[in-house]
């Protein structure tokens, strides 16, 4: 457990118990992904809901667009997922993505026509609600995982790896000490982990070009990996599992 190591960079809200801190770090990292699971597992129910069909009058094209929309956002997201966290930090990036999800849920829940309503999930228990709230309530509930992530953020520190990579070694050491739960920066476990992180960063700086996008197209193996990544979304759609589920 974390001892009396003075905190200069880590908030007092971050727990002293490293197990609790580790649990919160995992929750912050994965809880927002619940939104995608919520959408994909319940989206098809929307197309069977009379309240939804009578309000929007979806056709084949708009029904297909709704199912594909879960992946459309990746077109923009793939260009931001690396530079934003690397430049601003892991916590600001998570906060920003969570706020975007919350705003999207608000827009979706207040939708007045099909062009705003891009992607929604539906709770099957809502089928008995006679009004448009049958689909608005599940749409709004999509923001719950994002709100949870926002609530957890004050209780977790910034990534020590990011801090070290951005020339903040003292802050990185303090965060790492809190996460590991050591009382001194001289303890062997702390020194070993910190040195491992430093070595990895130095190796990456030597072996990888400054332009990460250029690396994607450099070399036949990387181009093959890129082809697999790009084709994944297409293959998932061609399987029809979103419609059939």
Short mmCIF file of C-alpha atoms in Angstrom, two decimals, residues 17-225:
data_model
loop_
_atom_site.label_atom_id
_atom_site.label_comp_id
_atom_site.label_asym_id
_atom_site.label_seq_id
_atom_site.Cartn_x
_atom_site.Cartn_y
_atom_site.Cartn_z
CA UNK A 17 -4.40 1.38 -2.28
CA UNK A 18 -2.79 0.29 -5.59
CA UNK A 19 -5.41 -2.44 -6.12
CA UNK A 20 -8.23 0.09 -5.99
CA UNK A 21 -6.30 2.39 -8.33
CA UNK A 22 -5.68 -0.44 -10.77
CA UNK A 23 -9.37 -1.36 -10.72
CA UNK A 24 -10.40 2.23 -11.44
CA UNK A 25 -7.86 2.46 -14.27
CA UNK A 26 -9.33 -0.62 -15.92
CA UNK A 27 -12.88 0.65 -15.45
CA UNK A 28 -12.06 4.03 -17.01
CA UNK A 29 -10.34 2.36 -19.93
CA UNK A 30 -13.12 -0.10 -20.81
CA UNK A 31 -16.42 1.23 -19.47
CA UNK A 32 -17.01 3.51 -22.45
CA UNK A 33 -16.81 0.50 -24.78
CA UNK A 34 -20.07 -0.69 -23.20
CA UNK A 35 -21.81 1.82 -25.47
CA UNK A 36 -20.82 -0.14 -28.56
CA UNK A 37 -21.98 -3.41 -27.03
CA UNK A 38 -25.29 -1.81 -26.07
CA UNK A 39 -25.80 -0.55 -29.60
CA UNK A 40 -24.83 -3.69 -31.46
CA UNK A 41 -26.89 -6.07 -29.32
CA UNK A 42 -30.13 -4.07 -29.40
CA UNK A 43 -30.07 -2.06 -32.62
CA UNK A 44 -32.09 -4.56 -34.58
CA UNK A 45 -34.95 -4.32 -32.08
CA UNK A 46 -35.48 -0.75 -33.19
CA UNK A 47 -36.54 -1.84 -36.65
CA UNK A 48 -39.28 -3.99 -35.15
CA UNK A 49 -40.68 -1.31 -32.87
CA UNK A 50 -43.96 0.20 -34.18
CA UNK A 51 -43.35 3.47 -32.33
CA UNK A 52 -40.07 3.90 -34.19
CA UNK A 53 -41.36 2.86 -37.62
CA UNK A 54 -44.45 5.06 -37.37
CA UNK A 55 -42.35 8.07 -36.39
CA UNK A 56 -39.45 7.81 -38.86
CA UNK A 57 -40.92 5.61 -41.64
CA UNK A 58 -37.54 3.95 -42.35
CA UNK A 59 -36.90 2.37 -45.72
CA UNK A 60 -34.32 -0.21 -46.77
CA UNK A 61 -31.61 2.42 -47.23
CA UNK A 62 -32.08 4.13 -43.87
CA UNK A 63 -32.34 0.79 -42.07
CA UNK A 64 -29.03 -0.28 -43.58
CA UNK A 65 -27.49 3.08 -42.71
CA UNK A 66 -28.52 2.71 -39.08
CA UNK A 67 -26.81 -0.67 -38.88
CA UNK A 68 -23.69 0.58 -40.64
CA UNK A 69 -23.50 3.80 -38.64
CA UNK A 70 -21.83 2.05 -35.72
CA UNK A 71 -18.74 1.78 -37.92
CA UNK A 72 -19.06 5.03 -39.86
CA UNK A 73 -17.70 7.04 -36.93
CA UNK A 74 -14.48 5.06 -37.16
CA UNK A 75 -13.68 6.86 -40.42
CA UNK A 76 -13.07 10.03 -38.40
CA UNK A 77 -11.99 8.33 -35.19
CA UNK A 78 -9.13 6.39 -36.78
CA UNK A 79 -7.37 9.66 -37.60
CA UNK A 80 -7.73 10.96 -34.03
CA UNK A 81 -7.15 7.87 -31.89
CA UNK A 82 -3.36 8.20 -31.98
CA UNK A 83 -2.48 11.92 -32.18
CA UNK A 84 -5.04 13.19 -29.63
CA UNK A 85 -3.97 10.95 -26.70
CA UNK A 86 -0.31 11.38 -27.58
CA UNK A 87 -0.55 15.16 -27.61
CA UNK A 88 -3.10 15.88 -24.88
CA UNK A 89 -2.72 12.86 -22.60
CA UNK A 90 -4.73 9.74 -21.90
CA UNK A 91 -7.17 11.28 -19.43
CA UNK A 92 -8.15 14.27 -21.62
CA UNK A 93 -8.63 11.90 -24.56
CA UNK A 94 -10.97 9.65 -22.56
CA UNK A 95 -12.83 12.69 -21.26
CA UNK A 96 -13.24 14.08 -24.76
CA UNK A 97 -14.52 10.81 -26.20
CA UNK A 98 -16.96 10.38 -23.31
CA UNK A 99 -18.32 13.91 -23.80
CA UNK A 100 -18.77 13.26 -27.52
CA UNK A 101 -20.79 10.14 -26.68
CA UNK A 102 -22.94 12.07 -24.21
CA UNK A 103 -23.65 14.81 -26.76
CA UNK A 104 -24.45 12.18 -29.39
CA UNK A 105 -26.91 10.47 -27.05
CA UNK A 106 -28.64 13.77 -26.33
CA UNK A 107 -28.96 14.56 -30.04
CA UNK A 108 -30.17 11.05 -30.74
CA UNK A 109 -32.70 11.02 -27.93
CA UNK A 110 -34.13 14.33 -29.12
CA UNK A 111 -34.17 13.33 -32.81
CA UNK A 112 -37.02 14.68 -34.88
CA UNK A 113 -36.13 13.05 -38.19
CA UNK A 114 -34.03 10.20 -39.60
CA UNK A 115 -31.10 12.47 -40.59
CA UNK A 116 -30.26 13.20 -36.98
CA UNK A 117 -30.98 9.77 -35.68
CA UNK A 118 -27.85 7.93 -36.85
CA UNK A 119 -27.41 5.07 -34.39
CA UNK A 120 -29.69 3.93 -31.55
CA UNK A 121 -30.12 0.98 -29.26
CA UNK A 122 -33.42 -0.26 -27.95
CA UNK A 123 -34.46 -1.90 -24.73
CA UNK A 124 -37.04 -4.56 -25.52
CA UNK A 125 -38.99 -3.68 -22.38
CA UNK A 126 -39.72 -0.30 -23.96
CA UNK A 127 -42.05 -1.91 -26.50
CA UNK A 128 -45.02 -1.39 -24.19
CA UNK A 129 -44.53 2.38 -24.05
CA UNK A 130 -47.03 3.84 -26.54
CA UNK A 131 -45.15 7.10 -27.21
CA UNK A 132 -41.85 7.95 -28.86
CA UNK A 133 -40.18 7.53 -25.47
CA UNK A 134 -40.12 3.83 -26.33
CA UNK A 135 -37.00 4.53 -28.40
CA UNK A 136 -35.89 7.83 -26.86
CA UNK A 137 -35.25 6.35 -23.39
CA UNK A 138 -32.90 3.58 -24.59
CA UNK A 139 -31.15 6.12 -26.80
CA UNK A 140 -30.47 8.42 -23.87
CA UNK A 141 -29.36 5.51 -21.69
CA UNK A 142 -26.43 5.01 -24.04
CA UNK A 143 -24.65 7.87 -22.29
CA UNK A 144 -24.51 5.98 -18.95
CA UNK A 145 -21.12 4.27 -19.65
CA UNK A 146 -19.63 7.59 -20.76
CA UNK A 147 -20.92 9.34 -17.64
CA UNK A 148 -19.38 6.58 -15.53
CA UNK A 149 -16.04 7.10 -17.25
CA UNK A 150 -16.23 10.83 -16.54
CA UNK A 151 -17.04 10.15 -12.88
CA UNK A 152 -14.08 7.78 -12.51
CA UNK A 153 -11.51 10.07 -14.15
CA UNK A 154 -10.77 12.30 -11.13
CA UNK A 155 -9.75 9.21 -9.16
CA UNK A 156 -7.10 7.95 -11.58
CA UNK A 157 -3.71 9.47 -12.49
CA UNK A 158 -2.32 10.26 -15.91
CA UNK A 159 -0.36 7.55 -17.70
CA UNK A 160 3.25 7.46 -16.41
CA UNK A 161 4.36 6.32 -19.85
CA UNK A 162 2.76 9.40 -21.45
CA UNK A 163 4.27 11.69 -18.82
CA UNK A 164 7.74 10.25 -19.39
CA UNK A 165 7.34 10.48 -23.17
CA UNK A 166 6.37 14.15 -22.78
CA UNK A 167 9.39 15.16 -20.70
CA UNK A 168 7.73 15.00 -17.28
CA UNK A 169 9.92 12.38 -15.55
CA UNK A 170 9.24 13.52 -11.98
CA UNK A 171 5.49 13.34 -12.47
CA UNK A 172 5.89 9.96 -14.18
CA UNK A 173 7.86 8.60 -11.21
CA UNK A 174 5.28 9.77 -8.72
CA UNK A 175 2.38 8.30 -10.69
CA UNK A 176 4.19 5.01 -11.11
CA UNK A 177 4.95 4.89 -7.38
CA UNK A 178 1.27 5.42 -6.60
CA UNK A 179 0.14 2.77 -9.07
CA UNK A 180 2.66 0.20 -7.86
CA UNK A 181 2.17 1.12 -4.22
CA UNK A 182 5.76 1.73 -3.10
CA UNK A 183 6.98 3.98 -0.29
CA UNK A 184 10.28 4.90 -1.89
CA UNK A 185 11.51 5.59 -5.40
CA UNK A 186 14.56 3.47 -4.57
CA UNK A 187 12.64 0.21 -4.17
CA UNK A 188 13.73 -2.49 -6.67
CA UNK A 189 10.25 -3.07 -8.09
CA UNK A 190 9.83 0.61 -8.86
CA UNK A 191 13.30 0.98 -10.41
CA UNK A 192 12.79 -2.09 -12.59
CA UNK A 193 9.41 -1.00 -13.95
CA UNK A 194 10.51 2.60 -14.51
CA UNK A 195 13.63 1.44 -16.36
CA UNK A 196 11.51 -0.90 -18.51
CA UNK A 197 9.23 1.97 -19.52
CA UNK A 198 12.21 4.20 -20.30
CA UNK A 199 13.85 1.48 -22.39
CA UNK A 200 10.69 0.85 -24.39
CA UNK A 201 10.26 4.56 -25.14
CA UNK A 202 13.87 4.89 -26.23
CA UNK A 203 13.60 1.81 -28.45
CA UNK A 204 10.41 3.07 -30.07
CA UNK A 205 12.01 6.45 -30.74
CA UNK A 206 14.95 4.79 -32.51
CA UNK A 207 13.01 2.17 -34.48
CA UNK A 208 9.91 4.07 -35.55
CA UNK A 209 9.65 7.15 -37.76
CA UNK A 210 8.21 10.37 -36.40
CA UNK A 211 5.29 10.12 -38.83
CA UNK A 212 3.18 7.23 -37.56
CA UNK A 213 0.93 7.33 -40.64
CA UNK A 214 3.92 6.87 -42.91
CA UNK A 215 4.84 3.72 -41.00
CA UNK A 216 1.49 2.15 -41.85
CA UNK A 217 2.38 2.09 -45.53
CA UNK A 218 6.06 1.27 -45.03
CA UNK A 219 6.92 -2.34 -45.79
CA UNK A 220 4.84 -5.20 -47.13
CA UNK A 221 3.96 -6.65 -43.66
CA UNK A 222 2.51 -3.32 -42.51
CA UNK A 223 0.47 -2.96 -45.69
CA UNK A 224 -0.97 -6.43 -45.13
CA UNK A 225 -1.92 -5.49 -41.58
#
